[in-house]
Amino acid sequence: MMQLFGTDGVRGTAGQPPLDEATVIRFGAALVQVLPHEGRGRLLVGRDTRESGPAIEQAIARGVRAMGSDILSAGVIPTPAVAYLTRTLGFDAGIVISASHNPYRDNGIKVFSGRGEKFDGRLEREIERLVFDPAAAIDVPEPTPVETIDGVAPYIEHARQVLPDAGPLGGCKIALDCANGATAAIAPRVFAALGFDVTTVGDAPDGRNINLACGSTHPEGLTALVTDGGYAMGAAFDGDGDRVILVDGRGCIVDGDAIMLLCARHLQQQGRLHRNTVVATVMSNIGLELALRDNGIGLVRCAVGDKYVMEELLARGLSLGGEQSGHIILSDFLFTGDGMATTLFVLRVMAESGRTLADLAAEFSSYPQTLVNVRVGAKPDLRDVPALAAVMANVERRLAGRGRLLVRYSGTEPLLRIMIEGEDQGQIQTWAEEIAEAARAHLP
């Protein structure tokens, strides 16, 4: 059976399987069938700014209606807003059409439960079974417009619970890079209404320029803007608004690891860091682990993907977790990554501590890290490729406990990711290339 779900929902090239019209219609129908609901069932859908979004939304709606359920659209809106609205407005599920930080030709589907949490593996497998079941015939209705709701206003009010006003930071200059994505029409309103002096870039989506040389995966332009313009900080969101990379007043990048450390220390000082423990993925730098330990804070590592971070937070009753890539979950506010809420919380830390972002971020010291990607045609178990396994074992020996090696397949792209941390940048880069060369030689 074909696998639909990766580490962050369904991903692919828009218009091609699994994001062709027929498969997406069956996805909508399957989703209704696996949901616990009373009566007809109500679902909410939102999307980012990709030109393929409306067609995918219509296909999902046809599948949902084929099963007798209702669906409403929040239009272009950040992913965390869909999670929040689903939970607070009584929807049985929320659907996001987005490929996050990927180029515009890609798209994807993420699903939230009625509690605003990403679907677990059991429900994903059941959806896959129904989508690819040849006996599951569907009487598909003709396309009709999807009824819309205004989800922006309630989401803005929710975001302002994180930081009700700018306080001592009133008039402070901040720069926002909205990635030509879902935050483009919302983020400037939120931050300006709080009293900040806001400049935005990446705020003119045209359906094809989402994440194009902008946003959280390309913060270089924002870095130059902040440095040259005398801004206190900058925030670069990704296409669907569930992650953020910050830039301090000196123009230095503040990634998810540094954000987690400064948030953890602040919550700890306020007695709000539940169980004095943070959740991060296996990709977080060893420097985060050591800094947390020095401050008496524990670290739980999990698989890559913010849904796995969320699962650990829920299972352990914790309040903070995230990824180096900028997905930060503050579970007192929402059980998914939220780029705007994270930025507002960091501004709150700055206001309450009286410190600059540069000062706060300086407490994090990152070990040298390198990440090399190798494109693959298939994803065999690495233990079944002896020549590659031998090269990896040799690198582990040479690290001698003074770094980390992590080799894994991407959950959303045909890539093998090779990550090494160690004391010398040049040496770990050489070792990563050795593994990459072996992978190219021995993987399909």
Coordinates of C-alpha atoms in Angstrom, one line a residue:
M1 CA 0.0 0.0 0.0
M2 CA 1.2 3.5 -0.9
Q3 CA 2.2 5.7 2.0
L4 CA 0.5 9.0 2.2
F5 CA 1.8 10.6 5.3
G6 CA 5.3 11.8 6.1
T7 CA 6.6 13.5 9.2
D8 CA 4.3 16.5 8.6
G9 CA 1.2 15.3 6.8
V10 CA 0.9 14.6 3.1
R11 CA 3.4 16.3 0.7
G12 CA 3.9 16.2 -3.0
T13 CA 3.8 18.1 -6.3
A14 CA 0.5 19.7 -6.7
G15 CA -1.7 17.9 -9.3
Q16 CA 0.3 14.7 -9.2
P17 CA -0.3 11.7 -6.9
P18 CA -1.0 11.8 -4.0
L19 CA -2.2 15.4 -4.6
D20 CA -4.1 14.7 -7.8
E21 CA -7.8 15.5 -7.7
A22 CA -9.1 11.9 -7.4
T23 CA -6.8 11.0 -4.5
V24 CA -7.5 14.2 -2.6
I25 CA -11.3 13.6 -3.0
R26 CA -10.8 10.2 -1.5
F27 CA -8.7 11.7 1.2
G28 CA -11.6 14.0 2.2
A29 CA -14.0 11.1 2.3
A30 CA -11.6 8.9 4.3
L31 CA -11.0 11.7 6.8
V32 CA -14.7 11.9 7.6
Q33 CA -14.9 8.1 8.1
V34 CA -12.2 8.0 10.7
L35 CA -13.4 11.0 12.7
P36 CA -15.4 10.5 15.9
H37 CA -18.4 12.9 15.4
E38 CA -22.0 13.2 16.1
G39 CA -24.6 14.1 13.4
R40 CA -23.3 15.3 10.1
G41 CA -19.8 16.3 11.3
R42 CA -18.2 19.8 10.7
L43 CA -14.7 20.3 9.3
L44 CA -12.6 23.5 8.9
V45 CA -10.1 24.0 6.1
G46 CA -7.5 26.7 5.6
R47 CA -4.6 27.2 3.3
D48 CA -1.4 29.1 2.5
T49 CA -0.9 31.3 -0.6
R50 CA 0.1 28.7 -3.2
E51 CA -1.8 28.9 -6.5
S52 CA -2.8 25.2 -6.2
G53 CA -4.5 25.7 -2.8
P54 CA -8.0 26.5 -4.0
A55 CA -8.2 23.4 -6.2
I56 CA -7.0 21.1 -3.5
E57 CA -9.5 22.7 -1.1
Q58 CA -12.4 22.1 -3.5
A59 CA -11.3 18.4 -4.0
I60 CA -11.2 17.9 -0.2
A61 CA -14.6 19.5 0.2
R62 CA -16.2 17.2 -2.5
G63 CA -14.9 14.2 -0.6
V64 CA -16.1 15.5 2.8
R65 CA -19.6 16.3 1.3
A66 CA -19.7 12.8 -0.3
M67 CA -19.8 11.4 3.2
G68 CA -22.6 13.8 4.3
S69 CA -20.4 16.2 6.4
D70 CA -20.1 19.9 6.2
I71 CA -16.9 21.9 5.6
L72 CA -16.2 25.6 6.0
S73 CA -13.1 27.5 4.7
A74 CA -11.1 30.1 6.7
G75 CA -9.3 30.9 3.4
V76 CA -5.6 32.0 3.6
I77 CA -4.6 31.7 7.2
P78 CA -1.7 30.4 9.2
T79 CA -1.6 26.7 10.2
P80 CA -1.8 27.4 14.0
A81 CA -4.9 29.5 13.4
V82 CA -6.6 26.5 12.0
A83 CA -5.6 24.4 15.0
Y84 CA -6.9 27.1 17.4
L85 CA -10.2 27.6 15.5
T86 CA -10.8 23.9 15.2
R87 CA -10.5 23.5 19.0
T88 CA -12.4 26.6 20.1
L89 CA -15.2 26.7 17.5
G90 CA -16.3 23.1 17.9
F91 CA -15.1 21.6 14.6
D92 CA -14.5 17.8 14.4
A93 CA -11.3 18.3 12.5
G94 CA -9.2 21.0 10.9
I95 CA -7.4 20.7 7.6
V96 CA -4.5 22.8 6.4
I97 CA -3.4 22.9 2.7
S98 CA 0.3 23.8 2.7
A99 CA 3.7 22.5 2.0
S100 CA 5.2 24.7 4.7
H101 CA 8.7 25.9 3.6
N102 CA 8.7 24.0 0.3
P103 CA 8.6 25.8 -3.2
Y104 CA 5.2 26.8 -4.6
R105 CA 4.9 23.8 -7.0
D106 CA 4.7 21.5 -3.9
N107 CA 1.7 21.4 -1.7
G108 CA 0.4 19.2 1.2
I109 CA -2.3 18.4 3.6
K110 CA -2.1 18.5 7.5
V111 CA -4.9 17.4 9.7
F112 CA -5.8 18.4 13.3
S113 CA -8.2 16.7 15.6
G114 CA -11.1 18.5 17.3
R115 CA -8.7 19.2 20.2
G116 CA -6.3 21.1 17.9
E117 CA -3.7 18.3 17.9
K118 CA -2.1 16.7 14.9
F119 CA -3.4 13.3 14.0
D120 CA -1.5 10.3 15.4
G121 CA -0.1 7.4 13.4
R122 CA -3.1 5.1 14.0
L123 CA -5.5 7.5 12.3
E124 CA -3.1 8.3 9.5
R125 CA -2.8 4.6 8.7
E126 CA -6.6 4.2 8.7
I127 CA -6.9 7.1 6.3
E128 CA -4.3 5.5 4.0
R129 CA -6.2 2.2 4.0
L130 CA -9.4 3.9 3.0
V131 CA -7.9 6.1 0.3
F132 CA -6.3 3.1 -1.4
D133 CA -9.1 0.6 -0.8
P134 CA -10.5 -0.2 -4.3
A135 CA -13.8 -1.4 -2.8
A136 CA -14.5 1.9 -1.2
A137 CA -16.7 3.5 -3.8
I138 CA -17.6 7.2 -3.4
D139 CA -20.5 9.0 -5.0
V140 CA -18.8 12.4 -5.6
P141 CA -20.9 15.5 -5.7
E142 CA -20.3 18.3 -8.3
P143 CA -18.0 21.2 -7.2
T144 CA -19.8 24.0 -5.4
P145 CA -18.3 27.0 -3.5
V146 CA -17.1 26.3 0.0
E147 CA -18.8 28.5 2.6
T148 CA -16.3 30.8 4.3
I149 CA -15.8 32.1 7.9
D150 CA -13.7 34.9 9.3
G151 CA -11.1 33.1 11.4
V152 CA -8.6 35.9 11.4
A153 CA -10.2 38.1 14.1
P154 CA -10.5 35.3 16.8
Y155 CA -7.0 34.1 16.0
I156 CA -5.5 37.6 16.5
E157 CA -7.3 37.9 19.8
H158 CA -5.8 34.5 20.8
A159 CA -2.3 35.6 19.7
R160 CA -2.6 38.8 21.8
Q161 CA -3.0 36.7 25.0
V162 CA 0.7 35.9 24.6
L163 CA 1.6 39.6 24.7
P164 CA -1.4 41.9 25.4
D165 CA 0.7 45.1 24.6
A166 CA 4.2 46.2 23.8
G167 CA 4.6 47.7 27.3
P168 CA 8.2 49.1 27.7
L169 CA 8.9 48.0 24.1
G170 CA 6.3 50.4 22.7
G171 CA 7.6 52.0 19.5
C172 CA 10.4 49.5 19.2
K173 CA 11.4 48.8 15.6
I174 CA 10.9 45.2 14.5
A175 CA 11.1 43.7 11.0
L176 CA 9.0 40.8 9.8
D177 CA 9.6 38.5 6.8
C178 CA 6.3 36.9 6.0
A179 CA 7.7 34.5 3.3
N180 CA 4.9 35.7 0.9
G181 CA 2.8 33.2 2.8
A182 CA -0.1 32.8 5.2
T183 CA 1.1 35.5 7.7
A184 CA 1.5 38.2 5.0
A185 CA -1.9 39.8 5.7
I186 CA -2.0 39.1 9.4
A187 CA 1.4 39.5 11.1
P188 CA 1.7 43.3 10.3
R189 CA -1.7 43.9 11.8
V190 CA -0.9 42.0 15.0
F191 CA 2.4 43.6 15.7
A192 CA 1.4 47.1 14.7
A193 CA -1.7 46.9 16.9
L194 CA 0.4 46.1 19.9
G195 CA 2.4 49.3 19.5
F196 CA 5.5 48.2 17.6
D197 CA 7.0 50.1 14.7
V198 CA 6.8 47.4 12.0
T199 CA 8.5 47.0 8.7
T200 CA 7.5 44.0 6.5
V201 CA 9.1 42.1 3.6
G202 CA 7.9 39.0 1.9
D203 CA 4.4 40.5 2.2
A204 CA 3.2 40.4 -1.5
P205 CA 2.2 36.8 -2.3
D206 CA 1.3 36.0 -5.9
G207 CA 0.7 32.3 -5.7
R208 CA 4.2 31.4 -6.9
N209 CA 6.6 33.4 -4.7
I210 CA 5.9 31.7 -1.4
N211 CA 9.3 31.0 0.3
L212 CA 11.1 32.3 -2.7
A213 CA 14.4 33.7 -1.4
C214 CA 12.6 34.8 1.7
G215 CA 11.1 33.5 5.0
S216 CA 12.6 31.2 7.7
T217 CA 14.7 29.2 5.3
H218 CA 16.3 32.3 3.7
P219 CA 16.8 34.9 6.5
E220 CA 19.7 36.6 4.8
G221 CA 17.7 39.5 3.5
L222 CA 16.0 40.1 6.8
T223 CA 19.5 40.0 8.5
A224 CA 20.7 42.8 6.2
L225 CA 17.5 44.8 6.8
V226 CA 17.8 44.5 10.6
T227 CA 21.5 45.4 10.7
D228 CA 21.2 48.4 8.3
G229 CA 18.0 49.7 9.7
G230 CA 18.7 49.7 13.4
Y231 CA 15.9 47.3 14.3
A232 CA 15.7 45.6 17.8
M233 CA 14.9 42.3 16.1
G234 CA 13.5 40.6 13.1
A235 CA 11.3 37.5 12.7
A236 CA 11.2 35.3 9.6
F237 CA 8.2 33.0 9.3
D238 CA 7.7 30.1 6.9
G239 CA 5.0 29.8 4.3
D240 CA 2.3 28.5 6.6
G241 CA 3.4 30.4 9.7
D242 CA 4.0 27.6 12.1
R243 CA 7.8 28.3 12.5
V244 CA 10.0 31.3 13.0
I245 CA 13.7 32.1 12.9
L246 CA 14.7 35.3 14.7
V247 CA 17.4 37.9 14.0
D248 CA 18.8 39.9 16.9
G249 CA 19.7 43.6 16.7
R250 CA 23.3 42.8 15.6
G251 CA 22.1 40.8 12.7
C252 CA 22.8 37.4 14.2
I253 CA 20.5 34.4 13.5
V254 CA 18.6 33.1 16.5
D255 CA 17.4 29.6 15.7
G256 CA 15.0 27.3 17.4
D257 CA 17.5 25.9 19.8
A258 CA 18.5 29.4 21.1
I259 CA 14.8 30.3 21.2
M260 CA 14.0 27.2 23.3
L261 CA 16.8 28.0 25.8
L262 CA 15.8 31.6 26.4
C263 CA 12.1 30.6 26.7
A264 CA 13.0 27.7 29.0
R265 CA 15.1 29.9 31.3
H266 CA 12.3 32.6 31.5
L267 CA 9.6 30.0 32.2
Q268 CA 11.8 28.4 34.8
Q269 CA 12.4 31.7 36.6
Q270 CA 8.6 32.2 36.7
G271 CA 7.9 28.7 38.0
R272 CA 6.0 27.9 34.7
L273 CA 8.4 25.4 33.1
H274 CA 6.4 22.2 33.8
R275 CA 8.5 19.5 35.4
N276 CA 11.6 21.6 34.6
T277 CA 12.0 19.7 31.3
V278 CA 12.0 20.7 27.6
V279 CA 11.3 18.5 24.5
A280 CA 13.5 18.8 21.4
T281 CA 14.1 16.5 18.4
V282 CA 17.2 14.5 17.6
M283 CA 18.3 17.4 15.3
S284 CA 18.7 19.9 18.1
N285 CA 22.3 20.9 18.8
I286 CA 24.2 19.3 21.6
G287 CA 24.9 22.8 22.8
L288 CA 21.2 23.1 23.8
E289 CA 21.4 20.0 25.9
L290 CA 24.5 21.2 27.7
A291 CA 23.1 24.7 28.3
L292 CA 19.8 23.3 29.7
R293 CA 21.7 20.9 31.9
D294 CA 23.9 23.8 33.3
N295 CA 20.6 25.5 34.3
G296 CA 19.1 22.4 36.0
I297 CA 16.7 21.8 33.1
G298 CA 16.2 18.3 31.6
L299 CA 15.9 17.5 27.9
V300 CA 13.8 14.8 26.3
R301 CA 14.6 14.1 22.6
C302 CA 12.1 12.7 20.1
A303 CA 11.9 12.0 16.4
V304 CA 11.9 14.9 13.9
G305 CA 8.5 16.5 13.4
D306 CA 6.6 18.9 15.6
K307 CA 3.8 16.4 16.0
Y308 CA 6.3 14.1 17.9
V309 CA 7.3 17.1 20.0
M310 CA 3.6 17.6 20.8
E311 CA 3.1 14.0 21.6
E312 CA 5.9 14.1 24.2
L313 CA 4.6 17.3 25.7
L314 CA 1.2 15.8 26.1
A315 CA 2.4 12.5 27.4
R316 CA 4.7 14.1 30.0
G317 CA 2.6 17.1 30.9
L318 CA 5.3 19.6 29.8
S319 CA 5.0 23.2 28.6
L320 CA 7.8 23.8 26.1
G321 CA 9.3 22.0 23.2
G322 CA 10.4 22.6 19.6
E323 CA 12.8 22.1 16.8
Q324 CA 16.0 23.7 15.7
S325 CA 14.1 24.8 12.5
G326 CA 11.9 27.1 14.5
H327 CA 8.8 25.1 15.3
I328 CA 8.3 26.1 19.0
I329 CA 5.3 24.8 21.0
L330 CA 4.2 26.7 24.0
S331 CA 1.6 24.3 25.2
D332 CA 0.0 26.7 27.6
F333 CA -1.2 28.5 24.5
L334 CA -1.5 25.9 21.7
F335 CA -0.4 22.4 20.9
T336 CA 1.3 23.2 17.6
G337 CA 4.1 25.4 16.4
D338 CA 3.1 29.0 16.0
G339 CA 5.6 31.5 14.5
M340 CA 3.8 34.7 15.5
A341 CA 3.0 33.4 19.1
T342 CA 6.7 32.4 19.5
T343 CA 7.8 35.9 18.4
L344 CA 5.4 37.5 20.8
F345 CA 6.6 35.4 23.6
V346 CA 10.2 36.3 23.0
L347 CA 9.2 40.0 23.0
R348 CA 7.5 39.3 26.3
V349 CA 10.7 37.8 27.7
M350 CA 12.6 40.9 26.5
A351 CA 10.0 43.2 28.1
E352 CA 9.8 41.4 31.4
S353 CA 13.6 40.9 31.7
G354 CA 14.7 44.3 30.3
R355 CA 17.2 42.5 28.1
T356 CA 17.8 42.7 24.4
L357 CA 17.4 39.6 22.2
A358 CA 21.1 39.7 21.5
D359 CA 21.8 39.5 25.2
L360 CA 19.4 36.7 25.8
A361 CA 20.5 34.7 22.8
A362 CA 24.2 35.0 23.8
E363 CA 23.6 32.4 26.5
F364 CA 23.3 29.7 23.9
S365 CA 26.6 28.4 22.4
S366 CA 26.2 26.1 19.5
Y367 CA 28.6 23.3 18.7
P368 CA 29.8 23.4 15.1
Q369 CA 27.3 21.5 13.0
T370 CA 27.0 20.4 9.4
L371 CA 24.1 19.1 7.4
V372 CA 24.6 17.4 4.1
N373 CA 21.6 16.2 2.0
V374 CA 21.9 13.4 -0.6
R375 CA 19.0 12.8 -3.0
V376 CA 17.9 9.1 -3.1
G377 CA 15.6 7.1 -5.3
A378 CA 14.5 4.7 -2.5
K379 CA 14.9 4.5 1.3
P380 CA 16.3 1.1 2.4
D381 CA 17.1 0.5 6.0
L382 CA 20.7 1.9 6.4
R383 CA 21.6 -1.2 8.4
D384 CA 21.1 -3.2 5.3
V385 CA 23.7 -1.2 3.4
P386 CA 27.0 -2.6 4.9
A387 CA 29.4 -0.3 3.0
L388 CA 27.6 2.8 4.1
A389 CA 27.1 1.5 7.7
A390 CA 30.9 0.9 7.9
V391 CA 31.7 4.5 7.0
M392 CA 29.2 5.8 9.5
A393 CA 30.7 3.5 12.2
N394 CA 34.2 4.8 11.4
V395 CA 33.0 8.4 11.8
E396 CA 31.4 7.5 15.2
R397 CA 34.7 6.2 16.4
R398 CA 36.5 9.3 15.4
L399 CA 34.0 11.5 17.2
A400 CA 35.0 9.7 20.3
G401 CA 32.1 10.9 22.4
R402 CA 32.8 14.6 21.6
G403 CA 30.0 15.1 19.2
R404 CA 27.0 13.6 17.5
L405 CA 26.2 11.8 14.3
L406 CA 22.7 11.5 13.0
V407 CA 21.9 10.0 9.6
R408 CA 18.2 9.7 8.6
Y409 CA 15.8 9.9 5.7
S410 CA 13.7 13.0 5.3
G411 CA 10.1 12.3 6.1
T412 CA 8.8 14.7 3.4
E413 CA 11.4 14.7 0.6
P414 CA 13.5 12.0 -1.3
L415 CA 16.6 12.9 0.8
L416 CA 19.1 11.3 3.1
R417 CA 20.1 13.8 5.8
I418 CA 23.6 13.6 7.3
M419 CA 24.1 15.7 10.4
I420 CA 27.3 15.8 12.4
E421 CA 28.2 18.0 15.4
G422 CA 31.7 18.2 16.8
E423 CA 34.5 20.5 18.0
D424 CA 36.0 21.4 14.6
Q425 CA 33.9 22.6 11.6
G426 CA 36.3 21.6 8.9
Q427 CA 36.7 18.1 10.3
I428 CA 33.0 17.3 10.7
Q429 CA 32.4 18.7 7.1
T430 CA 35.0 16.2 5.8
W431 CA 33.4 13.4 7.7
A432 CA 29.9 14.3 6.4
E433 CA 31.2 14.3 2.8
E434 CA 32.7 10.9 3.3
I435 CA 29.3 9.5 4.4
A436 CA 27.6 11.4 1.6
E437 CA 30.0 9.9 -1.0
A438 CA 29.3 6.4 0.4
A439 CA 25.5 7.1 0.2
R440 CA 25.7 8.2 -3.4
A441 CA 27.7 5.1 -4.3
H442 CA 25.6 2.5 -2.4
L443 CA 22.0 3.8 -2.1
P444 CA 19.5 3.6 -5.0

